[in-house]
mmCIF file of C-alpha atoms in Angstrom:
data_model
loop_
_atom_site.group_PDB
_atom_site.id
_atom_site.type_symbol
_atom_site.label_atom_id
_atom_site.label_comp_id
_atom_site.label_asym_id
_atom_site.label_seq_id
_atom_site.Cartn_x
_atom_site.Cartn_y
_atom_site.Cartn_z
ATOM 1 C CA UNK A 1140 19.690 17.083 6.937
ATOM 2 C CA UNK A 1141 20.128 13.262 6.530
ATOM 3 C CA UNK A 1142 18.367 10.264 7.855
ATOM 4 C CA UNK A 1143 21.231 8.052 5.933
ATOM 5 C CA UNK A 1144 22.005 6.236 9.315
ATOM 6 C CA UNK A 1145 18.369 4.744 9.574
ATOM 7 C CA UNK A 1146 19.098 2.264 6.713
ATOM 8 C CA UNK A 1147 22.775 1.753 6.719
ATOM 9 C CA UNK A 1148 22.314 -2.192 6.182
ATOM 10 C CA UNK A 1149 20.125 -1.138 2.841
ATOM 11 C CA UNK A 1150 22.600 1.532 1.537
ATOM 12 C CA UNK A 1151 26.070 -0.690 2.580
ATOM 13 C CA UNK A 1152 24.610 -3.744 0.779
ATOM 14 C CA UNK A 1153 25.471 -1.434 -2.216
ATOM 15 C CA UNK A 1154 27.723 1.363 -1.785
ATOM 16 C CA UNK A 1155 27.504 2.185 -6.138
ATOM 17 C CA UNK A 1156 23.884 2.170 -6.493
ATOM 18 C CA UNK A 1157 21.397 5.642 -6.402
ATOM 19 C CA UNK A 1158 18.249 3.886 -5.604
ATOM 20 C CA UNK A 1159 15.430 6.760 -6.705
ATOM 21 C CA UNK A 1160 12.171 3.995 -6.831
ATOM 22 C CA UNK A 1161 11.034 4.119 -2.802
ATOM 23 C CA UNK A 1162 7.686 4.363 -4.823
ATOM 24 C CA UNK A 1163 8.288 1.348 -5.668
ATOM 25 C CA UNK A 1164 10.730 -1.013 -3.639
ATOM 26 C CA UNK A 1165 11.413 1.517 -0.794
ATOM 27 C CA UNK A 1166 14.645 0.178 1.295
ATOM 28 C CA UNK A 1167 13.896 -0.720 4.588
ATOM 29 C CA UNK A 1168 15.954 0.310 6.893
ATOM 30 C CA UNK A 1169 17.701 -0.869 9.744
ATOM 31 C CA UNK A 1170 14.815 -1.990 12.308
ATOM 32 C CA UNK A 1171 13.160 -4.136 9.111
ATOM 33 C CA UNK A 1172 16.332 -6.363 9.710
ATOM 34 C CA UNK A 1173 15.747 -6.327 14.042
ATOM 35 C CA UNK A 1174 11.766 -6.839 13.025
ATOM 36 C CA UNK A 1175 12.308 -9.869 11.701
ATOM 37 C CA UNK A 1176 15.069 -11.221 13.301
ATOM 38 C CA UNK A 1177 12.525 -11.225 16.164
ATOM 39 C CA UNK A 1178 9.976 -13.114 14.386
ATOM 40 C CA UNK A 1179 13.297 -16.310 13.594
ATOM 41 C CA UNK A 1180 13.581 -15.650 17.036
ATOM 42 C CA UNK A 1181 9.467 -16.156 17.970
ATOM 43 C CA UNK A 1182 9.010 -19.386 15.643
ATOM 44 C CA UNK A 1183 12.263 -21.157 17.416
ATOM 45 C CA UNK A 1184 11.921 -20.085 21.083
ATOM 46 C CA UNK A 1185 7.196 -20.782 20.197
ATOM 47 C CA UNK A 1186 7.391 -23.225 17.666
ATOM 48 C CA UNK A 1187 3.637 -24.340 17.642
ATOM 49 C CA UNK A 1188 2.716 -22.063 20.169
ATOM 50 C CA UNK A 1189 4.073 -18.608 18.147
ATOM 51 C CA UNK A 1190 1.333 -18.014 16.784
ATOM 52 C CA UNK A 1191 -0.246 -17.634 20.157
ATOM 53 C CA UNK A 1192 1.770 -14.558 20.841
ATOM 54 C CA UNK A 1193 1.220 -13.316 16.661
ATOM 55 C CA UNK A 1194 -1.714 -13.491 16.953
ATOM 56 C CA UNK A 1195 -2.257 -11.569 21.420
ATOM 57 C CA UNK A 1196 0.504 -8.876 20.712
ATOM 58 C CA UNK A 1197 1.744 -8.860 16.914
ATOM 59 C CA UNK A 1198 -1.425 -8.377 15.377
ATOM 60 C CA UNK A 1199 -2.969 -6.403 17.913
ATOM 61 C CA UNK A 1200 0.580 -4.017 17.643
ATOM 62 C CA UNK A 1201 0.463 -3.391 14.211
ATOM 63 C CA UNK A 1202 -3.250 -2.773 14.272
ATOM 64 C CA UNK A 1203 -2.993 0.027 16.410
ATOM 65 C CA UNK A 1204 -0.392 1.015 14.153
ATOM 66 C CA UNK A 1205 -2.543 1.178 11.066
ATOM 67 C CA UNK A 1206 -5.360 2.594 13.217
ATOM 68 C CA UNK A 1207 -3.447 5.264 14.441
ATOM 69 C CA UNK A 1208 -2.209 6.388 10.768
ATOM 70 C CA UNK A 1209 -5.478 6.199 9.637
ATOM 71 C CA UNK A 1210 -7.557 7.885 12.655
ATOM 72 C CA UNK A 1211 -9.587 4.360 13.099
ATOM 73 C CA UNK A 1212 -11.481 4.399 15.925
ATOM 74 C CA UNK A 1213 -11.628 1.126 16.146
ATOM 75 C CA UNK A 1214 -8.386 -1.129 15.316
ATOM 76 C CA UNK A 1215 -10.208 -4.120 15.405
ATOM 77 C CA UNK A 1216 -11.231 -3.769 11.456
ATOM 78 C CA UNK A 1217 -8.432 -4.631 9.784
ATOM 79 C CA UNK A 1218 -7.452 -7.227 8.953
ATOM 80 C CA UNK A 1219 -3.730 -8.844 7.643
ATOM 81 C CA UNK A 1220 -3.413 -10.804 3.818
ATOM 82 C CA UNK A 1221 0.459 -11.260 2.184
ATOM 83 C CA UNK A 1222 -0.816 -9.272 -0.625
ATOM 84 C CA UNK A 1223 -3.863 -6.847 -1.988
ATOM 85 C CA UNK A 1224 -5.333 -9.803 -3.940
ATOM 86 C CA UNK A 1225 -6.192 -11.757 -1.831
ATOM 87 C CA UNK A 1226 -8.218 -9.442 -0.154
ATOM 88 C CA UNK A 1227 -10.009 -8.335 -2.639
ATOM 89 C CA UNK A 1228 -11.095 -11.454 -4.009
ATOM 90 C CA UNK A 1229 -12.185 -11.654 -0.562
ATOM 91 C CA UNK A 1230 -14.014 -8.722 -0.540
ATOM 92 C CA UNK A 1231 -15.788 -9.122 -3.902
ATOM 93 C CA UNK A 1232 -17.215 -12.642 -2.916
ATOM 94 C CA UNK A 1233 -18.472 -10.732 0.424
ATOM 95 C CA UNK A 1234 -20.476 -8.760 -2.330
ATOM 96 C CA UNK A 1235 -24.977 -9.567 -1.599
ATOM 97 C CA UNK A 1236 -25.888 -9.797 -5.286
ATOM 98 C CA UNK A 1237 -25.380 -12.747 -7.915
ATOM 99 C CA UNK A 1238 -23.339 -10.343 -11.090
ATOM 100 C CA UNK A 1239 -21.385 -7.351 -9.403
ATOM 101 C CA UNK A 1240 -21.709 -3.975 -10.931
ATOM 102 C CA UNK A 1241 -18.497 -2.397 -10.105
ATOM 103 C CA UNK A 1242 -17.206 0.633 -11.425
ATOM 104 C CA UNK A 1243 -13.213 1.948 -11.330
ATOM 105 C CA UNK A 1244 -10.619 4.159 -12.578
ATOM 106 C CA UNK A 1245 -9.072 3.177 -15.907
ATOM 107 C CA UNK A 1246 -5.533 3.364 -13.988
ATOM 108 C CA UNK A 1247 -5.937 1.649 -11.137
ATOM 109 C CA UNK A 1248 -2.569 -1.375 -10.071
ATOM 110 C CA UNK A 1249 -2.238 -4.426 -11.331
ATOM 111 C CA UNK A 1250 -3.785 -6.440 -8.446
ATOM 112 C CA UNK A 1251 -7.403 -4.942 -9.635
ATOM 113 C CA UNK A 1252 -7.023 -4.316 -13.192
ATOM 114 C CA UNK A 1253 -6.105 -8.040 -14.370
ATOM 115 C CA UNK A 1254 -8.151 -9.517 -11.910
ATOM 116 C CA UNK A 1255 -11.346 -7.351 -12.482
ATOM 117 C CA UNK A 1256 -10.691 -7.711 -15.975
ATOM 118 C CA UNK A 1257 -11.173 -11.508 -16.150
ATOM 119 C CA UNK A 1258 -14.188 -11.015 -13.570
ATOM 120 C CA UNK A 1259 -15.950 -9.388 -16.445
ATOM 121 C CA UNK A 1260 -14.893 -11.803 -18.854
ATOM 122 C CA UNK A 1261 -16.197 -14.552 -17.118
ATOM 123 C CA UNK A 1262 -18.774 -13.085 -17.122
ATOM 124 C CA UNK A 1263 -18.456 -13.344 -13.127
ATOM 125 C CA UNK A 1264 -18.694 -9.094 -12.941
ATOM 126 C CA UNK A 1265 -19.732 -6.390 -15.351
ATOM 127 C CA UNK A 1266 -17.050 -2.949 -15.391
ATOM 128 C CA UNK A 1267 -16.724 0.034 -16.360
ATOM 129 C CA UNK A 1268 -13.751 2.388 -16.021
ATOM 130 C CA UNK A 1269 -13.239 6.273 -16.109
ATOM 131 C CA UNK A 1270 -10.943 8.713 -15.929
ATOM 132 C CA UNK A 1271 -10.252 9.032 -11.841
ATOM 133 C CA UNK A 1272 -11.387 12.834 -12.004
ATOM 134 C CA UNK A 1273 -14.239 11.840 -12.858
ATOM 135 C CA UNK A 1274 -15.245 8.645 -11.123
ATOM 136 C CA UNK A 1275 -17.160 11.086 -8.437
ATOM 137 C CA UNK A 1276 -19.310 12.402 -10.471
ATOM 138 C CA UNK A 1277 -20.388 8.926 -12.819
ATOM 139 C CA UNK A 1278 -20.897 7.087 -9.066
ATOM 140 C CA UNK A 1279 -22.767 8.936 -7.997
ATOM 141 C CA UNK A 1280 -25.260 8.447 -10.974
ATOM 142 C CA UNK A 1281 -25.852 5.278 -8.952
ATOM 143 C CA UNK A 1282 -26.461 1.265 -11.147
ATOM 144 C CA UNK A 1283 -22.742 0.179 -9.713
ATOM 145 C CA UNK A 1284 -22.585 -1.980 -6.558
ATOM 146 C CA UNK A 1285 -18.784 -1.472 -5.666
ATOM 147 C CA UNK A 1286 -16.485 1.080 -6.348
ATOM 148 C CA UNK A 1287 -12.671 1.721 -7.019
ATOM 149 C CA UNK A 1288 -10.696 4.252 -7.288
ATOM 150 C CA UNK A 1289 -7.001 4.489 -5.636
ATOM 151 C CA UNK A 1290 -6.376 7.008 -3.546
ATOM 152 C CA UNK A 1291 -2.975 8.388 -5.176
ATOM 153 C CA UNK A 1292 -2.393 6.161 -8.999
ATOM 154 C CA UNK A 1293 0.471 4.896 -8.798
ATOM 155 C CA UNK A 1294 1.521 5.639 -13.076
ATOM 156 C CA UNK A 1295 0.435 8.987 -12.595
ATOM 157 C CA UNK A 1296 0.766 10.681 -9.435
ATOM 158 C CA UNK A 1297 -2.899 11.547 -10.345
ATOM 159 C CA UNK A 1298 -4.793 11.922 -6.462
ATOM 160 C CA UNK A 1299 -8.269 11.487 -5.811
ATOM 161 C CA UNK A 1300 -10.453 14.348 -5.359
ATOM 162 C CA UNK A 1301 -12.806 14.422 -1.845
ATOM 163 C CA UNK A 1302 -12.415 11.137 0.036
ATOM 164 C CA UNK A 1303 -15.377 11.622 1.992
ATOM 165 C CA UNK A 1304 -17.510 13.147 -0.660
ATOM 166 C CA UNK A 1305 -16.847 9.213 -2.488
ATOM 167 C CA UNK A 1306 -17.413 7.433 0.937
ATOM 168 C CA UNK A 1307 -20.948 9.113 1.209
ATOM 169 C CA UNK A 1308 -22.282 6.919 -1.617
ATOM 170 C CA UNK A 1309 -21.678 3.474 0.560
ATOM 171 C CA UNK A 1310 -24.517 1.679 1.834
ATOM 172 C CA UNK A 1311 -24.314 -1.796 3.486
ATOM 173 C CA UNK A 1312 -26.229 -3.279 0.905
ATOM 174 C CA UNK A 1313 -24.269 -1.653 -2.138
ATOM 175 C CA UNK A 1314 -22.574 0.389 -3.368
ATOM 176 C CA UNK A 1315 -19.852 -0.464 -1.246
ATOM 177 C CA UNK A 1316 -16.891 2.171 -1.543
ATOM 178 C CA UNK A 1317 -13.527 0.620 -1.484
ATOM 179 C CA UNK A 1318 -10.105 2.988 -1.388
ATOM 180 C CA UNK A 1319 -6.754 1.130 -2.226
ATOM 181 C CA UNK A 1320 -4.568 3.590 0.068
ATOM 182 C CA UNK A 1321 -1.075 1.832 -1.268
ATOM 183 C CA UNK A 1322 0.887 4.894 -2.809
ATOM 184 C CA UNK A 1323 -1.279 6.790 -0.542
ATOM 185 C CA UNK A 1324 -0.897 4.890 3.234
ATOM 186 C CA UNK A 1325 2.565 7.001 4.960
ATOM 187 C CA UNK A 1326 2.840 8.355 2.100
ATOM 188 C CA UNK A 1327 0.871 11.563 2.954
ATOM 189 C CA UNK A 1328 -1.583 11.827 6.035
ATOM 190 C CA UNK A 1329 -4.335 10.275 5.928
ATOM 191 C CA UNK A 1330 -7.467 11.070 7.926
ATOM 192 C CA UNK A 1331 -10.417 8.309 7.748
ATOM 193 C CA UNK A 1332 -12.067 8.925 11.509
ATOM 194 C CA UNK A 1333 -15.011 10.876 9.175
ATOM 195 C CA UNK A 1334 -16.409 7.941 7.233
ATOM 196 C CA UNK A 1335 -14.185 4.691 9.170
ATOM 197 C CA UNK A 1336 -17.979 3.195 9.910
ATOM 198 C CA UNK A 1337 -18.398 3.103 5.085
ATOM 199 C CA UNK A 1338 -15.393 2.670 3.819
ATOM 200 C CA UNK A 1339 -13.058 0.185 3.170
ATOM 201 C CA UNK A 1340 -9.152 0.289 2.804
ATOM 202 C CA UNK A 1341 -6.648 -1.322 1.349
ATOM 203 C CA UNK A 1342 -3.092 -1.229 1.587
ATOM 204 C CA UNK A 1343 0.259 -2.285 2.495
ATOM 205 C CA UNK A 1344 4.294 -1.808 3.609
ATOM 206 C CA UNK A 1345 6.051 -2.434 0.912
ATOM 207 C CA UNK A 1346 6.055 1.136 -0.436
ATOM 208 C CA UNK A 1347 7.091 4.201 2.529
ATOM 209 C CA UNK A 1348 5.324 1.366 5.739
ATOM 210 C CA UNK A 1349 8.800 0.177 4.876
ATOM 211 C CA UNK A 1350 7.402 -3.102 5.323
ATOM 212 C CA UNK A 1351 8.577 -4.960 1.981
ATOM 213 C CA UNK A 1352 6.279 -8.145 1.280
ATOM 214 C CA UNK A 1353 4.371 -9.593 3.062
ATOM 215 C CA UNK A 1354 2.434 -7.826 4.954
ATOM 216 C CA UNK A 1355 -0.856 -6.047 3.216
ATOM 217 C CA UNK A 1356 -4.270 -5.503 5.479
ATOM 218 C CA UNK A 1357 -7.705 -4.256 4.812
ATOM 219 C CA UNK A 1358 -9.724 -2.037 6.996
ATOM 220 C CA UNK A 1359 -13.739 -3.342 6.596
ATOM 221 C CA UNK A 1360 -16.324 -1.128 8.027
ATOM 222 C CA UNK A 1361 -18.780 -3.008 10.759
ATOM 223 C CA UNK A 1362 -22.214 -4.665 8.815
ATOM 224 C CA UNK A 1363 -20.701 -4.362 5.079
ATOM 225 C CA UNK A 1364 -19.542 -8.083 4.177
ATOM 226 C CA UNK A 1365 -20.476 -9.637 6.954
ATOM 227 C CA UNK A 1366 -19.701 -13.192 5.578
ATOM 228 C CA UNK A 1367 -17.389 -13.932 2.706
ATOM 229 C CA UNK A 1368 -17.262 -16.935 0.579
ATOM 230 C CA UNK A 1369 -13.687 -16.967 -0.197
ATOM 231 C CA UNK A 1370 -12.276 -17.185 3.285
ATOM 232 C CA UNK A 1371 -9.469 -19.611 5.199
ATOM 233 C CA UNK A 1372 -9.651 -20.456 8.368
ATOM 234 C CA UNK A 1373 -8.042 -17.716 10.102
ATOM 235 C CA UNK A 1374 -11.128 -16.194 9.707
ATOM 236 C CA UNK A 1375 -13.253 -17.458 12.806
ATOM 237 C CA UNK A 1376 -10.118 -18.670 14.538
ATOM 238 C CA UNK A 1377 -11.278 -17.927 18.133
ATOM 239 C CA UNK A 1378 -13.445 -21.153 17.382
ATOM 240 C CA UNK A 1379 -11.275 -23.897 16.137
ATOM 241 C CA UNK A 1380 -10.992 -25.738 18.980
ATOM 242 C CA UNK A 1381 -14.843 -25.971 19.169
ATOM 243 C CA UNK A 1382 -16.570 -28.496 18.340
ATOM 244 C CA UNK A 1383 -16.997 -28.131 14.293
ATOM 245 C CA UNK A 1384 -19.951 -27.277 12.707
ATOM 246 C CA UNK A 1385 -21.227 -24.270 9.995
ATOM 247 C CA UNK A 1386 -19.453 -21.278 9.368
ATOM 248 C CA UNK A 1387 -18.322 -18.925 11.608
ATOM 249 C CA UNK A 1388 -16.980 -15.606 11.071
ATOM 250 C CA UNK A 1389 -15.022 -13.906 13.270
ATOM 251 C CA UNK A 1390 -17.479 -10.715 14.000
ATOM 252 C CA UNK A 1391 -14.376 -7.638 12.909
ATOM 253 C CA UNK A 1392 -11.806 -7.077 10.441
ATOM 254 C CA UNK A 1393 -11.310 -10.754 10.915
ATOM 255 C CA UNK A 1394 -13.733 -11.839 9.047
ATOM 256 C CA UNK A 1395 -11.745 -11.189 6.198
ATOM 257 C CA UNK A 1396 -8.938 -13.010 7.382
ATOM 258 C CA UNK A 1397 -7.380 -16.507 4.702
ATOM 259 C CA UNK A 1398 -5.189 -18.811 6.653
ATOM 260 C CA UNK A 1399 -1.777 -19.396 7.409
ATOM 261 C CA UNK A 1400 0.303 -16.935 6.481
ATOM 262 C CA UNK A 1401 3.829 -15.903 7.318
ATOM 263 C CA UNK A 1402 4.002 -13.578 9.828
ATOM 264 C CA UNK A 1403 7.455 -11.729 9.305
ATOM 265 C CA UNK A 1404 5.956 -9.244 7.586
ATOM 266 C CA UNK A 1405 4.362 -7.557 10.287
ATOM 267 C CA UNK A 1406 7.252 -8.137 13.383
ATOM 268 C CA UNK A 1407 9.390 -5.897 9.796
ATOM 269 C CA UNK A 1408 6.351 -3.441 10.534
ATOM 270 C CA UNK A 1409 6.369 -3.591 13.824
ATOM 271 C CA UNK A 1410 9.881 -3.068 14.387
ATOM 272 C CA UNK A 1411 9.682 0.346 11.726
ATOM 273 C CA UNK A 1412 7.131 1.883 13.211
ATOM 274 C CA UNK A 1413 8.533 1.464 17.028
ATOM 275 C CA UNK A 1414 11.240 3.432 15.362
ATOM 276 C CA UNK A 1415 10.156 6.428 13.796
ATOM 277 C CA UNK A 1416 8.538 6.727 16.697
ATOM 278 C CA UNK A 1417 11.443 7.104 18.888
ATOM 279 C CA UNK A 1418 12.636 9.400 15.846
ATOM 280 C CA UNK A 1419 10.260 11.361 16.116
ATOM 281 C CA UNK A 1420 8.741 10.640 12.534
ATOM 282 C CA UNK A 1421 5.720 10.642 11.738
ATOM 283 C CA UNK A 1422 3.851 10.985 8.148
ATOM 284 C CA UNK A 1423 4.041 14.877 8.018
ATOM 285 C CA UNK A 1424 7.356 14.852 8.942
ATOM 286 C CA UNK A 1425 8.950 12.352 6.706
ATOM 287 C CA UNK A 1426 6.257 14.538 3.725
ATOM 288 C CA UNK A 1427 8.336 17.909 4.240
ATOM 289 C CA UNK A 1428 11.884 16.068 3.861
ATOM 290 C CA UNK A 1429 10.975 14.609 1.130
ATOM 291 C CA UNK A 1430 8.658 17.215 -0.796
ATOM 292 C CA UNK A 1431 12.754 19.535 0.012
ATOM 293 C CA UNK A 1432 14.486 16.511 -1.827
ATOM 294 C CA UNK A 1433 11.771 16.500 -4.850
ATOM 295 C CA UNK A 1434 11.641 20.654 -5.022
ATOM 296 C CA UNK A 1435 15.617 20.918 -4.866
ATOM 297 C CA UNK A 1436 15.016 18.117 -8.402
ATOM 298 C CA UNK A 1437 12.135 20.361 -10.025
ATOM 299 C CA UNK A 1438 14.478 22.937 -9.940
ATOM 300 C CA UNK A 1439 16.462 21.423 -11.645
ATOM 301 C CA UNK A 1440 14.727 20.896 -14.995
ATOM 302 C CA UNK A 1441 17.278 18.122 -15.043
ATOM 303 C CA UNK A 1442 14.791 16.444 -17.769
ATOM 304 C CA UNK A 1443 14.703 18.583 -21.561
ATOM 305 C CA UNK A 1444 12.042 17.428 -23.429
ATOM 306 C CA UNK A 1445 10.668 15.449 -20.755
ATOM 307 C CA UNK A 1446 6.838 16.546 -19.062
ATOM 308 C CA UNK A 1447 6.982 16.898 -15.989
ATOM 309 C CA UNK A 1448 2.871 15.411 -13.926
ATOM 310 C CA UNK A 1449 1.442 16.602 -11.190
ATOM 311 C CA UNK A 1450 3.505 15.296 -8.193
ATOM 312 C CA UNK A 1451 2.740 12.903 -6.392
ATOM 313 C CA UNK A 1452 3.210 12.267 -2.704
ATOM 314 C CA UNK A 1453 6.090 10.668 -3.329
ATOM 315 C CA UNK A 1454 6.900 10.757 -6.483
ATOM 316 C CA UNK A 1455 7.684 12.100 -9.637
ATOM 317 C CA UNK A 1456 6.011 11.281 -12.598
ATOM 318 C CA UNK A 1457 7.851 12.912 -16.541
ATOM 319 C CA UNK A 1458 5.458 11.435 -19.585
ATOM 320 C CA UNK A 1459 7.228 12.017 -22.950
ATOM 321 C CA UNK A 1460 8.905 9.823 -25.710
ATOM 322 C CA UNK A 1461 12.098 9.412 -24.383
ATOM 323 C CA UNK A 1462 11.599 7.532 -21.157
ATOM 324 C CA UNK A 1463 13.083 4.343 -21.866
ATOM 325 C CA UNK A 1464 16.300 5.641 -22.749
ATOM 326 C CA UNK A 1465 16.231 8.273 -19.958
ATOM 327 C CA UNK A 1466 15.460 4.945 -18.114
ATOM 328 C CA UNK A 1467 18.004 2.975 -19.669
ATOM 329 C CA UNK A 1468 21.139 5.877 -19.834
ATOM 330 C CA UNK A 1469 20.501 6.340 -15.819
ATOM 331 C CA UNK A 1470 20.556 2.831 -14.988
ATOM 332 C CA UNK A 1471 23.989 2.973 -16.779
ATOM 333 C CA UNK A 1472 25.486 4.614 -13.817
ATOM 334 C CA UNK A 1473 23.693 2.309 -11.883
ATOM 335 C CA UNK A 1474 20.195 4.284 -11.152
ATOM 336 C CA UNK A 1475 17.366 3.576 -9.842
ATOM 337 C CA UNK A 1476 14.351 4.691 -11.517
ATOM 338 C CA UNK A 1477 11.373 3.093 -12.531
ATOM 339 C CA UNK A 1478 9.338 3.236 -16.166
ATOM 340 C CA UNK A 1479 5.175 3.323 -16.993
ATOM 341 C CA UNK A 1480 4.906 2.864 -20.797
ATOM 342 C CA UNK A 1481 5.804 6.451 -21.928
ATOM 343 C CA UNK A 1482 5.771 8.020 -17.909
ATOM 344 C CA UNK A 1483 9.053 8.334 -16.128
ATOM 345 C CA UNK A 1484 8.722 7.789 -12.054
ATOM 346 C CA UNK A 1485 11.202 9.458 -9.510
ATOM 347 C CA UNK A 1486 10.801 8.447 -5.868
ATOM 348 C CA UNK A 1487 11.389 9.848 -3.483
ATOM 349 C CA UNK A 1488 12.551 8.812 0.851
ATOM 350 C CA UNK A 1489 14.294 9.332 3.927
ATOM 351 C CA UNK A 1490 16.965 7.104 2.980
ATOM 352 C CA UNK A 1491 18.239 10.349 0.358
ATOM 353 C CA UNK A 1492 19.101 13.627 0.798
ATOM 354 C CA UNK A 1493 20.750 16.425 -1.177
ATOM 355 C CA UNK A 1494 23.634 14.588 -1.684
ATOM 356 C CA UNK A 1495 22.026 12.008 -3.547
ATOM 357 C CA UNK A 1496 19.756 14.406 -5.526
ATOM 358 C CA UNK A 1497 23.111 16.698 -6.875
ATOM 359 C CA UNK A 1498 24.418 13.260 -8.310
ATOM 360 C CA UNK A 1499 21.270 12.454 -10.030
ATOM 361 C CA UNK A 1500 20.983 16.075 -11.226
ATOM 362 C CA UNK A 1501 24.515 15.733 -12.235
ATOM 363 C CA UNK A 1502 23.614 12.622 -13.786
ATOM 364 C CA UNK A 1503 20.988 13.690 -15.843
ATOM 365 C CA UNK A 1504 22.662 15.946 -17.638
#
């Protein structure tokens, strides 16, 4: 079975390339092109009034897709931004204490790691990091205002254990629990229905959602952070035409919105989700397909001298001193994989088939 027909444009754009970095930059399906063109057409057709359609149709559709994917009972708890860093800054600004004490894993992506370290350096926060496997136990001992952990770590593929147990620590007055779901959203089935009322969840469309840049989101539970200090005028969009005075906030997830952004990513995301529904492809089906590709690659044992790390939902990580050499030699053959220090990462997606895996194995050998 092959789903490459869904990615005809991207694959035809570079027929010599063999792309095994779906965990890094997932190739875009043809449906995303149609969504992108829809955004352009709306801008031309509606001009100033395009935002009416975006707020009344495009955003609610995207919210419904995400809520359905994550089991969220209320799509209105979801806010969008061009990147997760914007949402992180607004979220931390909403904490009710002057100098929050934050606990995070020691393997968080740079959007959190860099900002948190700079905040700590400036005395804005205090920061403690521990291995992901230890974070729930450390958090249970108390003393923190915000707990931050990846659902799946970007570098090693390590997974957070019991999300429900982690979320049980959350309180509106603190600590708040934030999950970075970028390597979990649409990479593995995720059900937040039991913890949606006390858990923040961050993710976006760049990877397994196949929608590209500019479509990141935050699920914000009711009662947590009603008035972010860092805020944009979209956070009270419904009141723009009213007499100005004071700083109002939407009562739902929109309180975490910023200001004007490029909405094309939302159009692409909606178009991709419609395509997946038409093809009867949900996250469970796609995961089984990618698991089959990864099984075939692992069975060939094509990377001698490299230690296989625990498998992530859509990528395999291998640690060893020759990681850079492997990446460079495969790159010279037109094969795209990536590396984090001494860890080689090989990502799998719908746009690959078993013949592609055989070509990758042959190149390794």
